[in-house]
Short mmCIF file of N, CA and C in Angstrom, two decimals:
data_model
loop_
_atom_site.label_atom_id
_atom_site.label_comp_id
_atom_site.label_asym_id
_atom_site.label_seq_id
_atom_site.Cartn_x
_atom_site.Cartn_y
_atom_site.Cartn_z
N MET A 1 8.79 -49.27 -36.65
CA MET A 1 8.12 -47.97 -36.55
C MET A 1 8.51 -46.76 -37.63
N GLU A 2 7.50 -46.49 -38.32
CA GLU A 2 7.81 -45.41 -39.20
C GLU A 2 8.04 -44.02 -38.78
N PRO A 3 8.97 -43.26 -39.07
CA PRO A 3 9.16 -41.91 -38.46
C PRO A 3 7.88 -41.06 -38.63
N SER A 4 7.54 -40.24 -37.76
CA SER A 4 6.54 -39.44 -38.01
C SER A 4 6.61 -38.25 -37.01
N THR A 5 6.01 -37.05 -37.39
CA THR A 5 5.75 -36.00 -36.60
C THR A 5 4.90 -36.35 -35.30
N ARG A 6 5.30 -36.09 -34.13
CA ARG A 6 4.47 -36.56 -33.26
C ARG A 6 4.18 -35.42 -32.22
N ASP A 7 2.71 -35.28 -32.02
CA ASP A 7 2.50 -34.30 -30.90
C ASP A 7 2.57 -34.78 -29.62
N ALA A 8 3.43 -34.69 -28.82
CA ALA A 8 3.69 -35.51 -27.45
C ALA A 8 2.46 -35.16 -26.48
N SER A 9 2.16 -33.96 -26.40
CA SER A 9 0.97 -33.64 -25.64
C SER A 9 0.51 -32.20 -25.72
N ALA A 10 -0.39 -31.95 -26.28
CA ALA A 10 -0.78 -30.58 -26.76
C ALA A 10 -1.40 -29.95 -25.33
N SER A 11 -1.91 -30.70 -24.25
CA SER A 11 -2.36 -29.97 -23.24
C SER A 11 -0.87 -30.10 -22.08
N THR A 12 -0.11 -30.79 -22.20
CA THR A 12 0.94 -30.58 -21.17
C THR A 12 2.35 -30.46 -22.02
N PRO A 13 2.53 -29.58 -22.59
CA PRO A 13 3.82 -29.25 -23.27
C PRO A 13 5.15 -29.59 -22.68
N HIS A 14 5.18 -29.61 -21.46
CA HIS A 14 6.57 -29.59 -20.47
C HIS A 14 6.72 -31.21 -20.19
N SER A 15 5.87 -32.05 -20.71
CA SER A 15 6.30 -33.57 -20.38
C SER A 15 5.72 -34.35 -21.43
N LEU A 16 6.30 -35.47 -21.68
CA LEU A 16 6.05 -36.38 -22.60
C LEU A 16 5.32 -37.77 -21.76
N ILE A 17 4.12 -37.67 -22.03
CA ILE A 17 3.33 -38.76 -20.91
C ILE A 17 2.95 -40.06 -21.73
N ALA A 18 2.17 -40.07 -22.53
CA ALA A 18 1.34 -41.04 -23.00
C ALA A 18 2.31 -42.17 -23.85
N THR A 19 2.00 -43.38 -23.71
CA THR A 19 2.81 -44.37 -24.52
C THR A 19 1.72 -45.47 -25.07
N ASP A 20 2.19 -46.29 -25.88
CA ASP A 20 1.17 -47.15 -26.43
C ASP A 20 1.74 -48.71 -26.22
N GLN A 21 2.75 -48.86 -25.47
CA GLN A 21 3.28 -50.29 -25.28
C GLN A 21 2.57 -50.85 -23.96
N TYR A 22 2.16 -52.14 -24.05
CA TYR A 22 1.53 -52.68 -22.94
C TYR A 22 2.59 -53.11 -21.98
N PRO A 23 2.26 -52.91 -20.64
CA PRO A 23 3.20 -53.31 -19.66
C PRO A 23 3.87 -54.61 -19.77
N GLY A 24 2.97 -55.60 -20.07
CA GLY A 24 3.32 -56.90 -20.11
C GLY A 24 4.51 -57.20 -21.10
N ASP A 25 4.63 -56.45 -22.13
CA ASP A 25 5.65 -56.71 -23.17
C ASP A 25 6.96 -56.21 -22.76
N PHE A 26 7.02 -55.52 -21.82
CA PHE A 26 8.38 -54.98 -21.40
C PHE A 26 9.28 -55.87 -20.40
N VAL A 27 10.53 -56.02 -20.65
CA VAL A 27 11.53 -56.88 -19.94
C VAL A 27 12.72 -56.13 -19.86
N LEU A 28 13.06 -55.74 -18.61
CA LEU A 28 14.40 -55.25 -18.34
C LEU A 28 15.59 -56.13 -18.90
N THR A 29 16.56 -55.64 -19.37
CA THR A 29 17.84 -56.41 -19.75
C THR A 29 18.47 -56.67 -18.48
N ASP A 30 19.41 -57.68 -18.60
CA ASP A 30 20.09 -58.13 -17.42
C ASP A 30 20.87 -56.97 -16.81
N GLU A 31 21.50 -56.20 -17.61
CA GLU A 31 22.34 -54.99 -17.39
C GLU A 31 21.35 -53.87 -16.52
N GLU A 32 20.17 -53.71 -17.21
CA GLU A 32 19.35 -52.76 -16.40
C GLU A 32 19.08 -53.10 -15.03
N ARG A 33 18.53 -54.45 -14.93
CA ARG A 33 18.19 -55.02 -13.50
C ARG A 33 19.32 -54.99 -12.48
N GLU A 34 20.60 -55.30 -13.06
CA GLU A 34 21.55 -55.27 -12.22
C GLU A 34 22.09 -53.82 -11.92
N ALA A 35 22.03 -52.79 -12.85
CA ALA A 35 22.25 -51.47 -12.41
C ALA A 35 21.22 -50.94 -11.53
N ILE A 36 19.72 -51.35 -11.62
CA ILE A 36 18.85 -50.82 -10.62
C ILE A 36 18.92 -51.40 -9.27
N GLU A 37 19.39 -52.76 -9.33
CA GLU A 37 19.68 -53.41 -7.87
C GLU A 37 20.90 -52.66 -7.36
N HIS A 38 21.84 -52.24 -8.10
CA HIS A 38 22.99 -51.60 -7.62
C HIS A 38 22.67 -50.16 -6.96
N GLU A 39 21.74 -49.44 -7.67
CA GLU A 39 21.40 -48.34 -7.07
C GLU A 39 20.66 -48.35 -5.99
N LYS A 40 19.55 -49.38 -5.93
CA LYS A 40 18.76 -49.72 -4.81
C LYS A 40 19.72 -49.87 -3.55
N GLY A 41 20.68 -50.62 -3.69
CA GLY A 41 21.48 -50.70 -2.49
C GLY A 41 22.22 -49.46 -1.82
N HIS A 42 22.32 -48.30 -2.57
CA HIS A 42 22.76 -47.07 -2.11
C HIS A 42 21.66 -46.33 -1.25
N PHE A 43 20.54 -46.71 -1.09
CA PHE A 43 19.53 -46.06 -0.20
C PHE A 43 18.90 -46.93 0.68
N GLU A 44 18.48 -46.19 1.73
CA GLU A 44 17.75 -46.99 2.99
C GLU A 44 16.56 -47.24 2.36
N ASN A 45 15.84 -46.43 1.78
CA ASN A 45 14.53 -46.52 1.25
C ASN A 45 14.63 -46.75 -0.28
N PRO A 46 13.93 -47.79 -0.71
CA PRO A 46 14.15 -48.14 -2.18
C PRO A 46 13.36 -46.98 -3.06
N ARG A 47 12.50 -46.39 -2.57
CA ARG A 47 11.62 -45.47 -3.32
C ARG A 47 12.91 -44.26 -3.73
N ALA A 48 13.69 -44.14 -2.95
CA ALA A 48 14.63 -43.12 -3.29
C ALA A 48 15.54 -43.44 -4.52
N ALA A 49 15.65 -44.53 -5.00
CA ALA A 49 16.34 -45.25 -6.14
C ALA A 49 15.46 -45.05 -7.46
N SER A 50 14.16 -44.61 -7.32
CA SER A 50 13.46 -44.58 -8.39
C SER A 50 13.90 -43.59 -9.67
N ILE A 51 14.27 -42.44 -9.16
CA ILE A 51 14.83 -41.53 -10.26
C ILE A 51 16.01 -42.04 -10.90
N GLU A 52 17.03 -42.76 -10.28
CA GLU A 52 18.09 -43.50 -10.92
C GLU A 52 17.55 -44.59 -11.72
N ALA A 53 16.46 -45.46 -11.35
CA ALA A 53 16.31 -46.42 -12.02
C ALA A 53 15.66 -45.96 -13.54
N LEU A 54 14.89 -44.93 -13.34
CA LEU A 54 14.24 -44.47 -14.53
C LEU A 54 15.34 -43.92 -15.64
N LYS A 55 16.21 -43.14 -14.86
CA LYS A 55 17.37 -42.77 -15.95
C LYS A 55 18.22 -43.94 -16.41
N ILE A 56 18.36 -45.08 -15.73
CA ILE A 56 19.10 -46.16 -16.18
C ILE A 56 18.33 -46.68 -17.57
N VAL A 57 16.82 -46.93 -17.40
CA VAL A 57 16.11 -47.27 -18.57
C VAL A 57 16.01 -46.24 -19.84
N GLN A 58 16.09 -44.96 -19.23
CA GLN A 58 16.10 -44.09 -20.40
C GLN A 58 17.19 -43.89 -21.11
N LYS A 59 18.29 -44.11 -20.34
CA LYS A 59 19.57 -43.92 -21.05
C LYS A 59 19.89 -45.22 -22.13
N ARG A 60 19.51 -46.06 -21.77
CA ARG A 60 19.68 -47.34 -22.59
C ARG A 60 18.76 -47.36 -23.74
N ARG A 61 17.46 -46.83 -23.57
CA ARG A 61 16.20 -47.03 -24.55
C ARG A 61 15.99 -45.71 -25.09
N GLY A 62 16.33 -44.49 -24.41
CA GLY A 62 16.02 -43.41 -25.04
C GLY A 62 14.59 -42.83 -24.46
N TRP A 63 13.82 -43.65 -23.87
CA TRP A 63 12.62 -43.17 -23.17
C TRP A 63 12.24 -44.21 -22.14
N VAL A 64 11.07 -44.07 -21.42
CA VAL A 64 10.60 -44.95 -20.50
C VAL A 64 9.28 -45.39 -20.85
N PRO A 65 9.14 -46.61 -21.38
CA PRO A 65 7.95 -47.22 -21.59
C PRO A 65 7.06 -47.38 -20.47
N ASP A 66 5.67 -47.62 -20.64
CA ASP A 66 5.00 -47.94 -19.37
C ASP A 66 5.30 -49.36 -18.87
N GLY A 67 5.67 -50.15 -19.56
CA GLY A 67 5.99 -51.38 -18.98
C GLY A 67 7.41 -51.10 -18.12
N ALA A 68 8.28 -50.43 -18.15
CA ALA A 68 9.42 -50.20 -17.42
C ALA A 68 9.01 -49.64 -15.93
N ILE A 69 8.04 -49.05 -15.98
CA ILE A 69 7.41 -48.45 -14.53
C ILE A 69 7.17 -49.78 -13.71
N TYR A 70 6.32 -50.85 -14.39
CA TYR A 70 6.10 -51.90 -13.72
C TYR A 70 7.46 -52.83 -13.22
N ALA A 71 8.15 -52.95 -14.09
CA ALA A 71 9.52 -53.80 -13.97
C ALA A 71 10.50 -52.90 -13.02
N ILE A 72 10.45 -51.84 -12.96
CA ILE A 72 11.33 -50.95 -12.01
C ILE A 72 10.68 -51.22 -10.64
N SER A 73 9.32 -51.28 -10.60
CA SER A 73 8.60 -51.24 -9.18
C SER A 73 8.89 -52.70 -8.65
N ASN A 74 8.95 -53.67 -9.70
CA ASN A 74 9.25 -54.97 -9.04
C ASN A 74 10.57 -55.23 -8.56
N VAL A 75 11.45 -54.66 -9.21
CA VAL A 75 12.88 -54.56 -8.81
C VAL A 75 13.22 -54.00 -7.39
N LEU A 76 12.41 -52.65 -7.52
CA LEU A 76 12.50 -51.99 -6.14
C LEU A 76 11.76 -52.48 -5.06
N GLY A 77 10.60 -53.26 -5.48
CA GLY A 77 9.78 -53.76 -4.30
C GLY A 77 9.01 -52.53 -3.86
N ILE A 78 8.43 -51.60 -4.69
CA ILE A 78 7.45 -50.58 -4.39
C ILE A 78 6.39 -50.63 -5.30
N PRO A 79 5.33 -49.85 -4.97
CA PRO A 79 4.31 -49.65 -5.81
C PRO A 79 4.43 -49.17 -7.41
N SER A 80 4.01 -49.43 -8.26
CA SER A 80 4.29 -48.96 -9.46
C SER A 80 3.61 -47.47 -9.48
N SER A 81 2.75 -47.02 -8.66
CA SER A 81 2.29 -45.87 -8.71
C SER A 81 3.43 -44.78 -8.04
N ASP A 82 4.14 -45.39 -7.27
CA ASP A 82 5.21 -44.47 -6.84
C ASP A 82 6.20 -44.22 -7.78
N VAL A 83 6.60 -45.28 -8.62
CA VAL A 83 7.60 -45.02 -9.76
C VAL A 83 7.06 -44.15 -10.67
N GLU A 84 5.53 -44.28 -11.04
CA GLU A 84 4.96 -43.44 -12.00
C GLU A 84 4.95 -41.97 -11.52
N GLY A 85 4.65 -41.79 -10.27
CA GLY A 85 4.70 -40.40 -9.59
C GLY A 85 5.92 -39.63 -9.94
N VAL A 86 7.17 -40.37 -9.81
CA VAL A 86 8.42 -39.91 -9.92
C VAL A 86 8.57 -39.64 -11.56
N ALA A 87 8.09 -40.54 -12.39
CA ALA A 87 8.25 -40.37 -13.92
C ALA A 87 7.61 -39.40 -14.27
N THR A 88 6.26 -39.19 -13.92
CA THR A 88 5.50 -37.90 -14.44
C THR A 88 6.03 -36.61 -13.76
N PHE A 89 6.60 -36.72 -12.62
CA PHE A 89 7.15 -35.45 -12.11
C PHE A 89 8.21 -34.58 -12.73
N TYR A 90 9.17 -35.58 -13.19
CA TYR A 90 10.29 -34.93 -13.70
C TYR A 90 10.08 -35.00 -15.22
N SER A 91 10.21 -33.51 -15.64
CA SER A 91 10.00 -33.29 -17.23
C SER A 91 10.99 -33.90 -18.11
N LEU A 92 12.25 -34.19 -17.73
CA LEU A 92 13.28 -34.82 -18.39
C LEU A 92 13.20 -36.29 -18.48
N ILE A 93 12.31 -37.01 -17.95
CA ILE A 93 12.16 -38.39 -18.02
C ILE A 93 10.93 -38.66 -19.36
N PHE A 94 11.29 -39.13 -20.42
CA PHE A 94 10.69 -39.05 -21.46
C PHE A 94 9.68 -40.17 -21.48
N ARG A 95 8.33 -40.05 -21.66
CA ARG A 95 7.39 -41.27 -21.56
C ARG A 95 6.96 -41.62 -22.87
N GLN A 96 7.46 -41.20 -23.93
CA GLN A 96 7.19 -41.75 -25.27
C GLN A 96 8.53 -41.35 -26.00
N PRO A 97 8.85 -42.20 -27.14
CA PRO A 97 10.05 -42.19 -27.90
C PRO A 97 10.42 -40.71 -28.40
N VAL A 98 11.80 -40.26 -28.33
CA VAL A 98 11.99 -38.83 -28.58
C VAL A 98 12.96 -39.13 -29.72
N GLY A 99 13.28 -38.11 -30.53
CA GLY A 99 14.36 -38.07 -31.66
C GLY A 99 15.84 -38.42 -31.05
N ARG A 100 16.72 -38.67 -31.96
CA ARG A 100 18.14 -38.98 -31.66
C ARG A 100 18.72 -37.78 -30.80
N HIS A 101 18.27 -36.56 -31.01
CA HIS A 101 18.79 -35.34 -30.08
C HIS A 101 17.61 -34.63 -29.79
N VAL A 102 17.66 -34.36 -28.36
CA VAL A 102 16.68 -33.65 -27.63
C VAL A 102 17.10 -32.34 -27.48
N ILE A 103 16.32 -31.21 -27.96
CA ILE A 103 16.65 -29.91 -27.70
C ILE A 103 15.63 -29.28 -26.70
N LEU A 104 16.31 -28.80 -25.76
CA LEU A 104 15.62 -28.11 -24.53
C LEU A 104 15.84 -26.69 -24.64
N ILE A 105 14.85 -26.01 -24.76
CA ILE A 105 15.11 -24.53 -24.96
C ILE A 105 14.55 -23.77 -23.62
N CYS A 106 15.29 -23.24 -22.92
CA CYS A 106 14.96 -22.53 -21.51
C CYS A 106 14.07 -21.39 -21.84
N ASP A 107 12.79 -21.52 -21.00
CA ASP A 107 11.84 -20.25 -21.04
C ASP A 107 12.00 -19.69 -19.73
N SER A 108 12.88 -19.66 -18.98
CA SER A 108 12.93 -18.90 -17.77
C SER A 108 12.74 -17.38 -17.97
N SER A 109 12.65 -16.75 -16.92
CA SER A 109 12.40 -15.39 -16.95
C SER A 109 13.65 -14.69 -17.66
N SER A 110 14.95 -15.14 -17.25
CA SER A 110 16.05 -14.61 -17.76
C SER A 110 16.25 -14.91 -19.12
N CYS A 111 15.95 -15.92 -19.49
CA CYS A 111 15.90 -16.37 -21.03
C CYS A 111 14.81 -15.68 -21.81
N PHE A 112 13.65 -15.55 -21.24
CA PHE A 112 12.55 -14.85 -21.83
C PHE A 112 12.91 -13.30 -22.03
N LEU A 113 13.63 -12.66 -21.29
CA LEU A 113 14.19 -11.24 -21.33
C LEU A 113 15.37 -11.12 -22.32
N THR A 114 15.93 -12.33 -22.74
CA THR A 114 17.02 -12.26 -23.77
C THR A 114 16.76 -12.82 -24.91
N ASP A 115 15.62 -12.58 -25.50
CA ASP A 115 15.28 -12.98 -26.79
C ASP A 115 14.86 -14.47 -27.05
N TYR A 116 14.21 -15.10 -25.86
CA TYR A 116 13.78 -16.37 -25.85
C TYR A 116 12.96 -16.67 -27.09
N GLU A 117 11.79 -15.89 -27.28
CA GLU A 117 10.99 -15.93 -28.55
C GLU A 117 11.52 -16.10 -29.83
N GLN A 118 12.38 -15.28 -30.02
CA GLN A 118 13.01 -15.23 -31.22
C GLN A 118 13.74 -16.53 -31.68
N LEU A 119 14.47 -16.94 -30.36
CA LEU A 119 15.25 -18.24 -30.46
C LEU A 119 14.22 -19.56 -30.79
N ARG A 120 13.28 -19.45 -29.93
CA ARG A 120 12.10 -20.53 -30.06
C ARG A 120 11.64 -20.61 -31.55
N ASP A 121 11.14 -19.23 -32.14
CA ASP A 121 10.74 -19.24 -33.33
C ASP A 121 11.71 -19.66 -34.45
N ALA A 122 13.06 -19.46 -34.05
CA ALA A 122 14.09 -19.83 -35.18
C ALA A 122 14.06 -21.39 -35.33
N PHE A 123 13.93 -22.04 -33.94
CA PHE A 123 13.98 -23.47 -34.11
C PHE A 123 12.65 -24.10 -34.58
N THR A 124 11.56 -23.44 -34.36
CA THR A 124 10.45 -24.27 -34.89
C THR A 124 10.38 -23.99 -36.52
N ARG A 125 10.76 -22.70 -36.84
CA ARG A 125 10.96 -22.45 -38.34
C ARG A 125 12.06 -23.55 -39.10
N GLU A 126 13.17 -23.57 -38.50
CA GLU A 126 13.94 -24.37 -39.11
C GLU A 126 13.88 -25.84 -38.89
N LEU A 127 13.10 -26.40 -37.96
CA LEU A 127 13.02 -27.79 -37.79
C LEU A 127 11.54 -28.10 -38.47
N GLY A 128 10.66 -27.21 -38.52
CA GLY A 128 9.28 -27.51 -38.96
C GLY A 128 8.54 -28.17 -37.94
N ILE A 129 8.63 -28.09 -36.75
CA ILE A 129 8.02 -28.63 -35.62
C ILE A 129 7.79 -27.65 -34.35
N GLY A 130 6.85 -27.91 -33.69
CA GLY A 130 6.56 -26.99 -32.35
C GLY A 130 7.00 -27.94 -31.19
N PHE A 131 7.04 -27.23 -30.13
CA PHE A 131 7.40 -27.84 -28.84
C PHE A 131 6.59 -29.20 -28.62
N GLY A 132 7.24 -30.43 -28.24
CA GLY A 132 6.76 -31.44 -27.85
C GLY A 132 6.51 -32.45 -29.29
N GLN A 133 7.20 -31.97 -30.15
CA GLN A 133 7.12 -32.76 -31.38
C GLN A 133 8.52 -33.28 -31.83
N THR A 134 8.70 -34.49 -32.61
CA THR A 134 9.78 -34.88 -33.19
C THR A 134 9.76 -34.73 -34.72
N THR A 135 11.01 -34.32 -35.40
CA THR A 135 10.93 -34.20 -36.75
C THR A 135 10.73 -35.45 -37.57
N GLU A 136 10.41 -35.38 -38.56
CA GLU A 136 9.76 -36.54 -39.49
C GLU A 136 11.18 -37.46 -39.57
N ASP A 137 12.43 -37.24 -39.69
CA ASP A 137 13.46 -37.92 -39.70
C ASP A 137 13.99 -38.65 -38.30
N ASN A 138 13.20 -38.25 -37.32
CA ASN A 138 13.49 -38.62 -36.10
C ASN A 138 14.67 -38.28 -35.65
N ARG A 139 15.10 -37.03 -36.03
CA ARG A 139 16.57 -36.51 -35.63
C ARG A 139 16.47 -35.64 -34.45
N PHE A 140 15.40 -34.80 -34.39
CA PHE A 140 15.17 -34.00 -33.35
C PHE A 140 13.92 -34.01 -32.57
N THR A 141 14.02 -33.78 -31.28
CA THR A 141 12.80 -33.58 -30.38
C THR A 141 12.77 -32.13 -29.84
N LEU A 142 11.99 -31.25 -29.88
CA LEU A 142 11.98 -29.77 -29.35
C LEU A 142 11.09 -29.91 -28.20
N LEU A 143 11.74 -29.41 -27.09
CA LEU A 143 10.92 -29.33 -25.72
C LEU A 143 11.28 -27.84 -24.98
N PRO A 144 10.51 -27.44 -24.25
CA PRO A 144 10.72 -26.38 -23.42
C PRO A 144 11.19 -26.79 -22.08
N VAL A 145 11.97 -25.96 -21.37
CA VAL A 145 12.60 -26.38 -20.12
C VAL A 145 12.32 -25.22 -19.19
N CYS A 146 12.06 -25.26 -18.04
CA CYS A 146 11.55 -24.18 -17.27
C CYS A 146 12.85 -23.50 -16.72
N CYS A 147 13.96 -23.84 -16.70
CA CYS A 147 15.18 -23.43 -16.28
C CYS A 147 16.34 -24.42 -16.47
N LEU A 148 17.47 -23.82 -17.10
CA LEU A 148 18.75 -24.65 -17.28
C LEU A 148 19.85 -24.27 -16.30
N GLY A 149 19.65 -23.33 -15.47
CA GLY A 149 20.52 -22.78 -14.69
C GLY A 149 21.58 -21.91 -15.26
N ALA A 150 21.37 -21.50 -16.31
CA ALA A 150 22.40 -20.91 -17.23
C ALA A 150 21.84 -19.34 -17.44
N CYS A 151 21.33 -18.78 -16.29
CA CYS A 151 20.84 -17.43 -16.70
C CYS A 151 21.73 -16.44 -17.10
N ASP A 152 22.94 -16.45 -16.74
CA ASP A 152 24.06 -15.47 -17.34
C ASP A 152 24.32 -15.75 -18.93
N ARG A 153 23.72 -16.86 -19.39
CA ARG A 153 24.06 -17.16 -20.72
C ARG A 153 22.83 -17.26 -21.70
N GLY A 154 21.84 -16.53 -21.23
CA GLY A 154 20.46 -16.58 -22.18
C GLY A 154 20.47 -15.58 -23.29
N PRO A 155 19.93 -16.04 -24.27
CA PRO A 155 18.76 -17.19 -24.36
C PRO A 155 19.65 -18.50 -24.45
N ALA A 156 19.48 -19.40 -23.38
CA ALA A 156 20.35 -20.65 -23.36
C ALA A 156 19.29 -22.02 -23.80
N LEU A 157 19.90 -22.93 -24.23
CA LEU A 157 19.44 -24.18 -24.74
C LEU A 157 20.38 -25.40 -24.46
N MET A 158 19.66 -26.48 -24.48
CA MET A 158 20.69 -27.71 -24.33
C MET A 158 20.34 -28.64 -25.48
N ILE A 159 21.28 -29.22 -26.14
CA ILE A 159 21.10 -30.41 -27.19
C ILE A 159 21.67 -31.48 -26.50
N ASP A 160 21.01 -32.59 -26.31
CA ASP A 160 21.49 -33.86 -25.50
C ASP A 160 22.15 -33.32 -24.23
N GLU A 161 23.56 -33.24 -24.05
CA GLU A 161 24.10 -33.00 -22.81
C GLU A 161 24.85 -31.76 -22.89
N ASP A 162 24.86 -30.92 -24.04
CA ASP A 162 25.50 -29.83 -24.40
C ASP A 162 24.89 -28.47 -24.12
N LEU A 163 25.31 -27.82 -23.24
CA LEU A 163 24.95 -26.55 -22.89
C LEU A 163 25.18 -25.47 -24.11
N HIS A 164 24.17 -24.62 -24.63
CA HIS A 164 24.62 -23.51 -25.53
C HIS A 164 24.03 -22.31 -25.17
N GLY A 165 24.92 -21.19 -25.03
CA GLY A 165 24.18 -20.05 -24.74
C GLY A 165 25.36 -18.87 -24.68
N PRO A 166 25.12 -17.62 -24.81
CA PRO A 166 23.69 -17.14 -25.45
C PRO A 166 23.88 -17.58 -26.96
N VAL A 167 22.66 -17.86 -27.51
CA VAL A 167 22.44 -18.38 -28.80
C VAL A 167 21.76 -17.39 -29.59
N ASP A 168 22.28 -17.14 -30.72
CA ASP A 168 21.65 -16.05 -31.58
C ASP A 168 20.79 -16.84 -32.45
N PRO A 169 19.53 -16.47 -32.70
CA PRO A 169 18.58 -17.11 -33.69
C PRO A 169 19.15 -17.18 -35.12
N ASP A 170 20.09 -16.30 -35.65
CA ASP A 170 20.73 -16.60 -36.84
C ASP A 170 21.63 -17.81 -36.84
N ASP A 171 22.10 -18.14 -35.87
CA ASP A 171 23.15 -19.27 -35.66
C ASP A 171 22.34 -20.82 -35.54
N VAL A 172 21.04 -20.87 -35.52
CA VAL A 172 20.39 -22.02 -35.27
C VAL A 172 20.70 -23.03 -36.25
N ALA A 173 20.56 -22.78 -37.64
CA ALA A 173 20.97 -23.69 -38.73
C ALA A 173 22.18 -24.33 -38.50
N SER A 174 23.35 -23.46 -38.29
CA SER A 174 24.71 -23.99 -38.27
C SER A 174 24.75 -24.88 -36.76
N LEU A 175 24.25 -24.41 -35.76
CA LEU A 175 23.96 -25.22 -34.65
C LEU A 175 23.63 -26.67 -34.75
N LEU A 176 22.28 -26.84 -35.46
CA LEU A 176 21.84 -27.97 -35.90
C LEU A 176 22.55 -29.01 -36.74
N GLU A 177 23.62 -28.35 -37.49
CA GLU A 177 24.37 -29.17 -38.38
C GLU A 177 25.31 -29.89 -37.51
N GLN A 178 25.72 -29.49 -36.25
CA GLN A 178 26.50 -30.24 -35.42
C GLN A 178 26.22 -31.56 -35.08
N TYR A 179 24.68 -31.69 -35.32
CA TYR A 179 24.20 -32.92 -34.53
C TYR A 179 23.65 -33.88 -35.71
N ALA A 180 24.32 -34.68 -35.96
CA ALA A 180 23.92 -35.77 -37.26
C ALA A 180 22.72 -36.68 -36.81
#
């Protein structure tokens, strides 16, 4: 697939929803299936393992294709609509491909009061993309997030698993250089 700037969803900027992969084309790896079955064993109700199953697929593939919803439902023995409901509820389950690094900029009240808008503008200017989009080189995806739980560090953001804050908008370029 040729890299391109993607508009994840103009109407729902907090989640990545649509995919173009046919459900029948998707096959879980043996490792994914075993990990999901292992998680299933930790819960009385297999529905409770849905989020862990989605995280297993996302961790290995970077996102959760439509076919994974059906494959996970088969392993857990629950309706695919239940898995889809969990996948669409959590904004950190990506339903379309994302860049190598995902940037989550906190737009909570606390961060909003501590120069969130300047930080957002610095990222969009530096990357040349808006929320819900991925850079042409597939390096970064930029997303808003409703709270990172770092209100004392606002404006805060996460790049992959790394929490940063407070972040000065003038430091955005040097911060991005840390992520090849």
